[in-house]
Amino acid sequence: MHETPPPVQMVQLLAGFQVAQALYTCAKLGIPDQLVGGPRTSADLANAVQSDPAATTRLVRTLASLGVFADAGDGRYALTPLGQTLVTDAPGSMRDLALMWMETHYDAFGHLTEGVRTGRPAAELHYGAPFFEWISGQPEQINRFTRAMANLTDGIKSAAAATVELPGAHTVVDIGGADGAVLAPLLQRDESLQGIVFDLPHVIQAAEADTKAFGLGARLTAVGGDFFESVPEADAYLLSMILHDWHDENARRILANIARAGRPGSRVVSLELVITADDQPHMAKMIDLTMLGMLTGRERSAAELEQLVTSAGLQFDGITATPSPISVLHATVL
């Protein structure tokens, strides 16, 4: 097999914006949902989702060449395991993430050049305000963001979260926990635990029904607040890809508030994407680009995470790998 020439490789990379829009269009129209029952022709799909038949054929054909669909013969297309991730509410679905990224991140990345020149997030340049400040006034996008984070939990975070154990803990606070999707399985595995989902009031309000749907009753409660000001007292703290949203000073403030609120010996567990020193592909490096474009935060190396934790007054206990791209950082309140 001949190696793809560098110019062709570059064209494929540059076409990434088209692929992202094609995936968004596919998810938005609900085309993968229509293939759950089996292969269908593009004409059938167009009729089902009320789109143009010729345009639909070209869209599906392109995505089939990328493994999202498969040619099933006789002009029919079938769903692949990759395409299954765009099916609404399917296990491992990334549909809401696809919709959220393309509706809130895509246009903002048009300002990336200026962002790199100035050091300011591209999203802030696009929206005229920090991303989280802007989205707080967009109820539909708050809901989309929460569902997108649930997609990540289902498809990626859950494998890392499943390795977390908190022996001896009685109350665990999920800092920035949104709908409690990371915390709830931990409570389901350990019936002795009480859980508190702690997030901004408007996030808690938007996710209230989802939190109750876990059926944990009084064992899972939701509290609104600002983790930059204070956090509830507990003997265990869980953070799920929260620190990466913020620059070092703000991330340190979150950890320092945990150090103040926690009891001596309280455990801190944080799910983190850890940057490696090599040039091999890793999800941490791509999400670091997302942070560069959207927020003031970043992904960090193991050494940077250790320095951040200790500078906040916590004891750094190490980082463990998991079956997912996400690692688990362990720390203790002194």
mmCIF file of C-alpha atoms in Angstrom:
data_model
loop_
_atom_site.group_PDB
_atom_site.id
_atom_site.type_symbol
_atom_site.label_atom_id
_atom_site.label_comp_id
_atom_site.label_asym_id
_atom_site.label_seq_id
_atom_site.Cartn_x
_atom_site.Cartn_y
_atom_site.Cartn_z
ATOM 1 C CA MET A 1 0.000 0.000 0.000
ATOM 2 C CA HIS A 2 1.381 3.400 -1.006
ATOM 3 C CA GLU A 3 1.645 6.118 1.636
ATOM 4 C CA THR A 4 -0.730 9.010 1.098
ATOM 5 C CA PRO A 5 1.287 11.976 -0.234
ATOM 6 C CA PRO A 6 1.598 14.903 2.224
ATOM 7 C CA PRO A 7 -0.401 17.313 -0.013
ATOM 8 C CA VAL A 8 -3.294 14.855 -0.066
ATOM 9 C CA GLN A 9 -3.027 14.375 3.704
ATOM 10 C CA MET A 10 -3.184 18.133 4.147
ATOM 11 C CA VAL A 11 -6.276 18.444 1.942
ATOM 12 C CA GLN A 12 -7.937 15.781 4.094
ATOM 13 C CA LEU A 13 -7.043 17.681 7.260
ATOM 14 C CA LEU A 14 -8.243 20.985 5.837
ATOM 15 C CA ALA A 15 -11.538 19.352 4.872
ATOM 16 C CA GLY A 16 -12.190 18.672 8.555
ATOM 17 C CA PHE A 17 -14.539 21.643 8.787
ATOM 18 C CA GLN A 18 -16.726 20.099 6.104
ATOM 19 C CA VAL A 19 -16.763 16.744 7.858
ATOM 20 C CA ALA A 20 -17.799 18.381 11.127
ATOM 21 C CA GLN A 21 -20.679 20.161 9.388
ATOM 22 C CA ALA A 22 -21.705 16.969 7.603
ATOM 23 C CA LEU A 23 -21.828 15.060 10.894
ATOM 24 C CA TYR A 24 -23.830 17.886 12.474
ATOM 25 C CA THR A 25 -26.301 17.918 9.576
ATOM 26 C CA CYS A 26 -26.664 14.166 9.761
ATOM 27 C CA ALA A 27 -27.307 14.284 13.525
ATOM 28 C CA LYS A 28 -29.619 17.294 13.310
ATOM 29 C CA LEU A 29 -31.774 15.683 10.622
ATOM 30 C CA GLY A 30 -31.863 12.401 12.549
ATOM 31 C CA ILE A 31 -30.565 10.249 9.690
ATOM 32 C CA PRO A 32 -28.783 7.706 11.961
ATOM 33 C CA ASP A 33 -32.046 7.230 13.905
ATOM 34 C CA GLN A 34 -33.697 6.101 10.690
ATOM 35 C CA LEU A 35 -31.139 3.325 10.186
ATOM 36 C CA VAL A 36 -31.513 1.668 13.587
ATOM 37 C CA GLY A 37 -34.034 -0.776 12.133
ATOM 38 C CA GLY A 38 -31.789 -1.789 9.245
ATOM 39 C CA PRO A 39 -30.361 -0.591 5.901
ATOM 40 C CA ARG A 40 -32.331 1.885 3.794
ATOM 41 C CA THR A 41 -31.791 3.704 0.541
ATOM 42 C CA SER A 42 -30.823 7.351 0.612
ATOM 43 C CA ALA A 43 -34.149 8.125 -1.076
ATOM 44 C CA ASP A 44 -35.973 6.421 1.814
ATOM 45 C CA LEU A 45 -33.879 8.382 4.278
ATOM 46 C CA ALA A 46 -34.607 11.655 2.516
ATOM 47 C CA ASN A 47 -38.329 10.918 2.602
ATOM 48 C CA ALA A 48 -38.158 10.036 6.314
ATOM 49 C CA VAL A 49 -36.304 13.181 7.363
ATOM 50 C CA GLN A 50 -37.869 15.455 4.708
ATOM 51 C CA SER A 51 -34.652 16.380 2.941
ATOM 52 C CA ASP A 52 -33.599 16.646 -0.702
ATOM 53 C CA PRO A 53 -32.937 13.125 -2.105
ATOM 54 C CA ALA A 54 -29.908 14.038 -4.242
ATOM 55 C CA ALA A 55 -28.294 16.099 -1.493
ATOM 56 C CA THR A 56 -28.975 13.359 1.041
ATOM 57 C CA THR A 57 -27.320 10.771 -1.194
ATOM 58 C CA ARG A 58 -24.182 12.896 -1.443
ATOM 59 C CA LEU A 59 -24.100 13.523 2.317
ATOM 60 C CA VAL A 60 -24.532 9.855 3.246
ATOM 61 C CA ARG A 61 -22.077 8.691 0.580
ATOM 62 C CA THR A 62 -19.374 10.987 1.926
ATOM 63 C CA LEU A 63 -19.908 9.884 5.519
ATOM 64 C CA ALA A 64 -19.931 6.235 4.414
ATOM 65 C CA SER A 65 -16.408 6.767 3.066
ATOM 66 C CA LEU A 66 -15.427 7.828 6.604
ATOM 67 C CA GLY A 67 -16.956 4.786 8.282
ATOM 68 C CA VAL A 68 -20.086 6.465 9.675
ATOM 69 C CA PHE A 69 -22.304 4.393 7.363
ATOM 70 C CA ALA A 70 -21.662 1.274 5.294
ATOM 71 C CA ASP A 71 -22.714 0.459 1.740
ATOM 72 C CA ALA A 72 -25.160 -2.434 2.136
ATOM 73 C CA GLY A 73 -25.686 -2.957 -1.610
ATOM 74 C CA ASP A 74 -28.654 -2.172 -3.843
ATOM 75 C CA GLY A 75 -28.276 1.534 -3.060
ATOM 76 C CA ARG A 76 -28.860 0.967 0.646
ATOM 77 C CA TYR A 77 -26.813 2.243 3.552
ATOM 78 C CA ALA A 78 -26.408 0.655 6.974
ATOM 79 C CA LEU A 79 -25.405 2.016 10.344
ATOM 80 C CA THR A 80 -21.896 1.221 11.606
ATOM 81 C CA PRO A 81 -20.751 1.215 15.259
ATOM 82 C CA LEU A 82 -19.294 4.668 14.586
ATOM 83 C CA GLY A 83 -22.574 5.920 13.141
ATOM 84 C CA GLN A 84 -24.400 4.456 16.130
ATOM 85 C CA THR A 85 -22.805 7.201 18.246
ATOM 86 C CA LEU A 86 -25.025 9.747 16.469
ATOM 87 C CA VAL A 87 -28.269 7.909 17.298
ATOM 88 C CA THR A 88 -30.463 9.778 19.772
ATOM 89 C CA ASP A 89 -30.058 8.475 23.345
ATOM 90 C CA ALA A 90 -28.246 5.310 22.246
ATOM 91 C CA PRO A 91 -25.598 3.889 24.579
ATOM 92 C CA GLY A 92 -22.423 5.854 23.901
ATOM 93 C CA SER A 93 -24.292 8.471 21.870
ATOM 94 C CA MET A 94 -22.388 11.659 21.037
ATOM 95 C CA ARG A 95 -25.340 13.270 19.241
ATOM 96 C CA ASP A 96 -25.903 16.045 21.776
ATOM 97 C CA LEU A 97 -22.181 16.751 21.854
ATOM 98 C CA ALA A 98 -22.207 17.051 18.056
ATOM 99 C CA LEU A 99 -25.128 19.481 18.195
ATOM 100 C CA MET A 100 -23.682 21.523 21.058
ATOM 101 C CA TRP A 101 -20.192 21.810 19.587
ATOM 102 C CA MET A 102 -21.457 22.896 16.201
ATOM 103 C CA GLU A 103 -24.014 25.334 17.586
ATOM 104 C CA THR A 104 -21.762 26.984 20.184
ATOM 105 C CA HIS A 105 -18.122 26.179 19.301
ATOM 106 C CA TYR A 106 -17.916 26.113 15.510
ATOM 107 C CA ASP A 107 -18.412 29.809 14.750
ATOM 108 C CA ALA A 108 -16.298 30.806 17.740
ATOM 109 C CA PHE A 109 -13.327 28.930 16.285
ATOM 110 C CA GLY A 110 -13.382 31.347 13.368
ATOM 111 C CA HIS A 111 -11.610 33.728 15.773
ATOM 112 C CA LEU A 112 -8.833 31.275 16.661
ATOM 113 C CA THR A 113 -6.122 33.186 14.789
ATOM 114 C CA GLU A 114 -6.833 36.348 16.766
ATOM 115 C CA GLY A 115 -7.116 34.264 19.915
ATOM 116 C CA VAL A 116 -3.668 32.756 19.419
ATOM 117 C CA ARG A 117 -2.207 36.191 18.668
ATOM 118 C CA THR A 118 -3.715 37.786 21.759
ATOM 119 C CA GLY A 119 -3.983 34.873 24.176
ATOM 120 C CA ARG A 120 -7.719 35.452 24.572
ATOM 121 C CA PRO A 121 -10.271 32.660 24.048
ATOM 122 C CA ALA A 122 -11.755 32.721 20.556
ATOM 123 C CA ALA A 123 -15.206 32.270 22.104
ATOM 124 C CA GLU A 124 -14.810 35.466 24.138
ATOM 125 C CA LEU A 125 -13.904 37.360 20.975
ATOM 126 C CA HIS A 126 -16.916 35.862 19.166
ATOM 127 C CA TYR A 127 -19.547 36.245 21.894
ATOM 128 C CA GLY A 128 -18.209 39.413 23.505
ATOM 129 C CA ALA A 129 -18.182 37.664 26.889
ATOM 130 C CA PRO A 130 -16.593 34.574 28.479
ATOM 131 C CA PHE A 131 -18.272 31.433 27.173
ATOM 132 C CA PHE A 132 -19.845 30.336 30.466
ATOM 133 C CA GLU A 133 -21.167 33.870 31.034
ATOM 134 C CA TRP A 134 -22.695 33.927 27.554
ATOM 135 C CA ILE A 135 -24.257 30.481 27.781
ATOM 136 C CA SER A 136 -25.853 31.269 31.160
ATOM 137 C CA GLY A 137 -28.280 33.518 29.255
ATOM 138 C CA GLN A 138 -29.135 30.840 26.665
ATOM 139 C CA PRO A 139 -31.589 28.350 28.253
ATOM 140 C CA GLU A 140 -31.735 26.102 25.189
ATOM 141 C CA GLN A 141 -27.953 25.880 24.997
ATOM 142 C CA ILE A 142 -27.647 25.279 28.760
ATOM 143 C CA ASN A 143 -29.838 22.226 28.294
ATOM 144 C CA ARG A 144 -27.849 21.181 25.229
ATOM 145 C CA PHE A 145 -24.573 21.638 27.118
ATOM 146 C CA THR A 146 -25.815 19.513 30.018
ATOM 147 C CA ARG A 147 -26.911 16.753 27.631
ATOM 148 C CA ALA A 148 -23.590 16.965 25.785
ATOM 149 C CA MET A 149 -21.722 16.506 29.066
ATOM 150 C CA ALA A 150 -23.977 13.520 29.761
ATOM 151 C CA ASN A 151 -22.892 12.120 26.364
ATOM 152 C CA LEU A 152 -19.267 12.411 27.448
ATOM 153 C CA THR A 153 -20.102 10.759 30.754
ATOM 154 C CA ASP A 154 -21.894 7.874 29.065
ATOM 155 C CA GLY A 155 -19.393 7.326 26.317
ATOM 156 C CA ILE A 156 -16.034 8.239 27.855
ATOM 157 C CA LYS A 157 -16.071 9.360 31.493
ATOM 158 C CA SER A 158 -17.994 6.359 32.827
ATOM 159 C CA ALA A 159 -15.086 3.948 32.296
ATOM 160 C CA ALA A 160 -12.835 6.198 34.372
ATOM 161 C CA ALA A 161 -15.507 6.906 36.993
ATOM 162 C CA ALA A 162 -16.128 3.166 37.407
ATOM 163 C CA THR A 163 -12.609 2.815 38.850
ATOM 164 C CA VAL A 164 -13.294 5.336 41.634
ATOM 165 C CA GLU A 165 -13.734 3.933 45.132
ATOM 166 C CA LEU A 166 -14.187 5.965 48.310
ATOM 167 C CA PRO A 167 -13.944 3.515 51.211
ATOM 168 C CA GLY A 168 -14.865 5.059 54.545
ATOM 169 C CA ALA A 169 -16.486 8.129 52.989
ATOM 170 C CA HIS A 170 -20.022 9.085 53.989
ATOM 171 C CA THR A 171 -20.721 12.219 51.947
ATOM 172 C CA VAL A 172 -19.282 12.975 48.522
ATOM 173 C CA VAL A 173 -19.716 16.302 46.721
ATOM 174 C CA ASP A 174 -19.585 16.339 42.924
ATOM 175 C CA ILE A 175 -18.073 19.756 42.171
ATOM 176 C CA GLY A 176 -19.598 21.152 38.978
ATOM 177 C CA GLY A 177 -21.597 17.953 38.679
ATOM 178 C CA ALA A 178 -24.465 19.285 36.522
ATOM 179 C CA ASP A 179 -27.061 16.482 36.330
ATOM 180 C CA GLY A 180 -25.211 14.058 38.622
ATOM 181 C CA ALA A 181 -24.521 11.554 35.835
ATOM 182 C CA VAL A 182 -20.996 10.870 37.107
ATOM 183 C CA LEU A 183 -21.911 10.787 40.796
ATOM 184 C CA ALA A 184 -25.085 8.672 40.598
ATOM 185 C CA PRO A 185 -23.406 5.376 39.552
ATOM 186 C CA LEU A 186 -20.977 5.773 42.452
ATOM 187 C CA LEU A 187 -23.922 6.015 44.857
ATOM 188 C CA GLN A 188 -25.590 3.065 43.168
ATOM 189 C CA ARG A 189 -22.467 0.944 43.741
ATOM 190 C CA ASP A 190 -22.053 2.041 47.368
ATOM 191 C CA GLU A 191 -25.352 2.335 49.238
ATOM 192 C CA SER A 192 -23.631 3.815 52.294
ATOM 193 C CA LEU A 193 -22.770 7.011 50.401
ATOM 194 C CA GLN A 194 -24.723 10.277 50.396
ATOM 195 C CA GLY A 195 -24.139 12.512 47.377
ATOM 196 C CA ILE A 196 -24.401 16.233 46.711
ATOM 197 C CA VAL A 197 -24.329 17.644 43.187
ATOM 198 C CA PHE A 198 -22.909 21.157 43.449
ATOM 199 C CA ASP A 199 -23.166 23.543 40.519
ATOM 200 C CA LEU A 200 -24.355 27.013 39.540
ATOM 201 C CA PRO A 201 -28.030 27.614 40.415
ATOM 202 C CA HIS A 202 -29.187 27.882 36.787
ATOM 203 C CA VAL A 203 -27.401 24.601 35.955
ATOM 204 C CA ILE A 204 -28.973 22.841 38.938
ATOM 205 C CA GLN A 205 -32.396 24.134 37.942
ATOM 206 C CA ALA A 206 -32.003 22.940 34.335
ATOM 207 C CA ALA A 207 -30.807 19.489 35.442
ATOM 208 C CA GLU A 208 -33.233 18.972 38.351
ATOM 209 C CA ALA A 209 -35.422 16.426 36.551
ATOM 210 C CA ASP A 210 -32.378 14.449 35.385
ATOM 211 C CA THR A 211 -30.999 14.327 38.935
ATOM 212 C CA LYS A 212 -34.286 12.968 40.302
ATOM 213 C CA ALA A 213 -34.524 10.397 37.509
ATOM 214 C CA PHE A 214 -31.692 8.361 39.046
ATOM 215 C CA GLY A 215 -34.152 7.238 41.723
ATOM 216 C CA LEU A 216 -31.763 7.742 44.617
ATOM 217 C CA GLY A 217 -34.193 9.848 46.623
ATOM 218 C CA ALA A 218 -32.665 11.723 49.549
ATOM 219 C CA ARG A 219 -29.274 10.084 48.963
ATOM 220 C CA LEU A 220 -28.661 12.409 46.003
ATOM 221 C CA THR A 221 -29.347 16.093 46.538
ATOM 222 C CA ALA A 222 -28.545 19.150 44.431
ATOM 223 C CA VAL A 223 -27.135 22.380 45.821
ATOM 224 C CA GLY A 224 -26.632 25.611 43.893
ATOM 225 C CA GLY A 225 -23.589 27.766 44.498
ATOM 226 C CA ASP A 226 -20.311 29.088 43.121
ATOM 227 C CA PHE A 227 -17.251 26.883 43.587
ATOM 228 C CA PHE A 228 -15.039 29.957 43.319
ATOM 229 C CA GLU A 229 -16.601 31.226 46.558
ATOM 230 C CA SER A 230 -17.071 28.069 48.636
ATOM 231 C CA VAL A 231 -18.049 24.397 48.467
ATOM 232 C CA PRO A 232 -20.053 22.218 50.871
ATOM 233 C CA GLU A 233 -18.335 20.374 53.710
ATOM 234 C CA ALA A 234 -17.796 16.680 53.023
ATOM 235 C CA ASP A 235 -15.336 13.850 53.474
ATOM 236 C CA ALA A 236 -14.928 13.189 49.741
ATOM 237 C CA TYR A 237 -14.893 15.389 46.658
ATOM 238 C CA LEU A 238 -15.335 14.410 43.019
ATOM 239 C CA LEU A 239 -14.398 16.601 40.050
ATOM 240 C CA SER A 240 -15.063 15.413 36.517
ATOM 241 C CA MET A 241 -13.047 17.384 33.960
ATOM 242 C CA ILE A 242 -13.637 20.626 35.853
ATOM 243 C CA LEU A 243 -10.101 21.895 36.439
ATOM 244 C CA HIS A 244 -9.340 21.917 32.708
ATOM 245 C CA ASP A 245 -11.985 24.610 32.165
ATOM 246 C CA TRP A 246 -9.959 27.198 34.083
ATOM 247 C CA HIS A 247 -6.564 28.871 34.092
ATOM 248 C CA ASP A 248 -4.229 27.970 36.955
ATOM 249 C CA GLU A 249 -5.344 30.742 39.317
ATOM 250 C CA ASN A 250 -9.022 29.822 39.105
ATOM 251 C CA ALA A 251 -8.355 26.072 39.178
ATOM 252 C CA ARG A 252 -6.268 26.647 42.312
ATOM 253 C CA ARG A 253 -9.156 28.604 43.880
ATOM 254 C CA ILE A 254 -11.484 25.633 43.389
ATOM 255 C CA LEU A 255 -9.010 23.246 44.994
ATOM 256 C CA ALA A 256 -8.218 25.697 47.820
ATOM 257 C CA ASN A 257 -11.929 25.963 48.625
ATOM 258 C CA ILE A 258 -12.047 22.175 48.857
ATOM 259 C CA ALA A 259 -9.000 22.270 51.143
ATOM 260 C CA ARG A 260 -10.827 24.745 53.401
ATOM 261 C CA ALA A 261 -14.203 22.980 53.417
ATOM 262 C CA GLY A 262 -13.025 19.387 53.655
ATOM 263 C CA ARG A 263 -12.246 17.554 56.849
ATOM 264 C CA PRO A 264 -8.642 16.430 57.416
ATOM 265 C CA GLY A 265 -8.224 13.199 55.488
ATOM 266 C CA SER A 266 -11.057 13.974 53.063
ATOM 267 C CA ARG A 267 -10.304 12.464 49.695
ATOM 268 C CA VAL A 268 -10.272 14.397 46.425
ATOM 269 C CA VAL A 269 -10.723 12.513 43.174
ATOM 270 C CA SER A 270 -10.511 14.344 39.857
ATOM 271 C CA LEU A 271 -11.048 12.885 36.383
ATOM 272 C CA GLU A 272 -8.419 14.434 34.116
ATOM 273 C CA LEU A 273 -7.074 14.237 30.602
ATOM 274 C CA VAL A 274 -3.314 14.169 31.071
ATOM 275 C CA ILE A 275 -0.993 15.632 28.427
ATOM 276 C CA THR A 276 1.891 13.342 27.490
ATOM 277 C CA ALA A 277 5.312 14.565 26.333
ATOM 278 C CA ASP A 278 5.374 12.557 23.087
ATOM 279 C CA ASP A 279 3.871 13.515 19.724
ATOM 280 C CA GLN A 280 1.418 10.611 19.602
ATOM 281 C CA PRO A 281 -2.303 11.334 19.117
ATOM 282 C CA HIS A 282 -4.275 11.576 22.356
ATOM 283 C CA MET A 283 -7.678 12.937 23.208
ATOM 284 C CA ALA A 284 -6.032 15.253 25.764
ATOM 285 C CA LYS A 285 -4.242 17.165 23.018
ATOM 286 C CA MET A 286 -7.356 17.675 20.918
ATOM 287 C CA ILE A 287 -9.457 18.760 23.896
ATOM 288 C CA ASP A 288 -6.633 21.127 24.863
ATOM 289 C CA LEU A 289 -7.299 22.818 21.515
ATOM 290 C CA THR A 290 -10.972 23.065 22.497
ATOM 291 C CA MET A 291 -9.931 24.764 25.731
ATOM 292 C CA LEU A 292 -7.683 27.145 23.800
ATOM 293 C CA GLY A 293 -10.586 28.197 21.611
ATOM 294 C CA MET A 294 -13.410 28.294 24.133
ATOM 295 C CA LEU A 295 -12.139 28.926 27.659
ATOM 296 C CA THR A 296 -9.185 30.102 29.702
ATOM 297 C CA GLY A 297 -8.358 26.572 30.815
ATOM 298 C CA ARG A 298 -6.117 23.860 29.421
ATOM 299 C CA GLU A 299 -5.149 20.241 29.758
ATOM 300 C CA ARG A 300 -2.104 19.670 31.971
ATOM 301 C CA SER A 301 0.770 17.243 32.308
ATOM 302 C CA ALA A 302 1.110 15.052 35.397
ATOM 303 C CA ALA A 303 3.780 17.379 36.774
ATOM 304 C CA GLU A 304 1.580 20.438 36.224
ATOM 305 C CA LEU A 305 -1.359 18.756 37.950
ATOM 306 C CA GLU A 306 0.810 17.832 40.927
ATOM 307 C CA GLN A 307 2.058 21.415 41.234
ATOM 308 C CA LEU A 308 -1.495 22.764 40.995
ATOM 309 C CA VAL A 309 -2.774 20.432 43.719
ATOM 310 C CA THR A 310 0.047 21.056 46.170
ATOM 311 C CA SER A 311 -0.050 24.823 45.641
ATOM 312 C CA ALA A 312 -3.709 24.751 46.718
ATOM 313 C CA GLY A 313 -2.801 23.194 50.065
ATOM 314 C CA LEU A 314 -3.743 19.601 49.270
ATOM 315 C CA GLN A 315 -1.629 16.476 49.453
ATOM 316 C CA PHE A 316 -0.972 15.003 46.000
ATOM 317 C CA ASP A 317 -1.374 11.207 46.081
ATOM 318 C CA GLY A 318 -0.796 10.349 42.441
ATOM 319 C CA ILE A 319 -2.486 9.758 39.092
ATOM 320 C CA THR A 320 -3.767 6.416 37.838
ATOM 321 C CA ALA A 321 -4.580 5.432 34.264
ATOM 322 C CA THR A 322 -7.980 3.933 33.386
ATOM 323 C CA PRO A 323 -9.390 1.962 30.421
ATOM 324 C CA SER A 324 -10.535 5.306 28.944
ATOM 325 C CA PRO A 325 -8.394 8.265 27.787
ATOM 326 C CA ILE A 326 -9.185 9.852 31.164
ATOM 327 C CA SER A 327 -6.950 9.361 34.193
ATOM 328 C CA VAL A 328 -7.844 9.720 37.863
ATOM 329 C CA LEU A 329 -5.986 12.218 40.045
ATOM 330 C CA HIS A 330 -5.949 11.437 43.783
ATOM 331 C CA ALA A 331 -5.377 13.991 46.552
ATOM 332 C CA THR A 332 -6.120 14.393 50.268
ATOM 333 C CA VAL A 333 -7.185 17.321 52.447
ATOM 334 C CA LEU A 334 -4.487 17.989 55.035
#
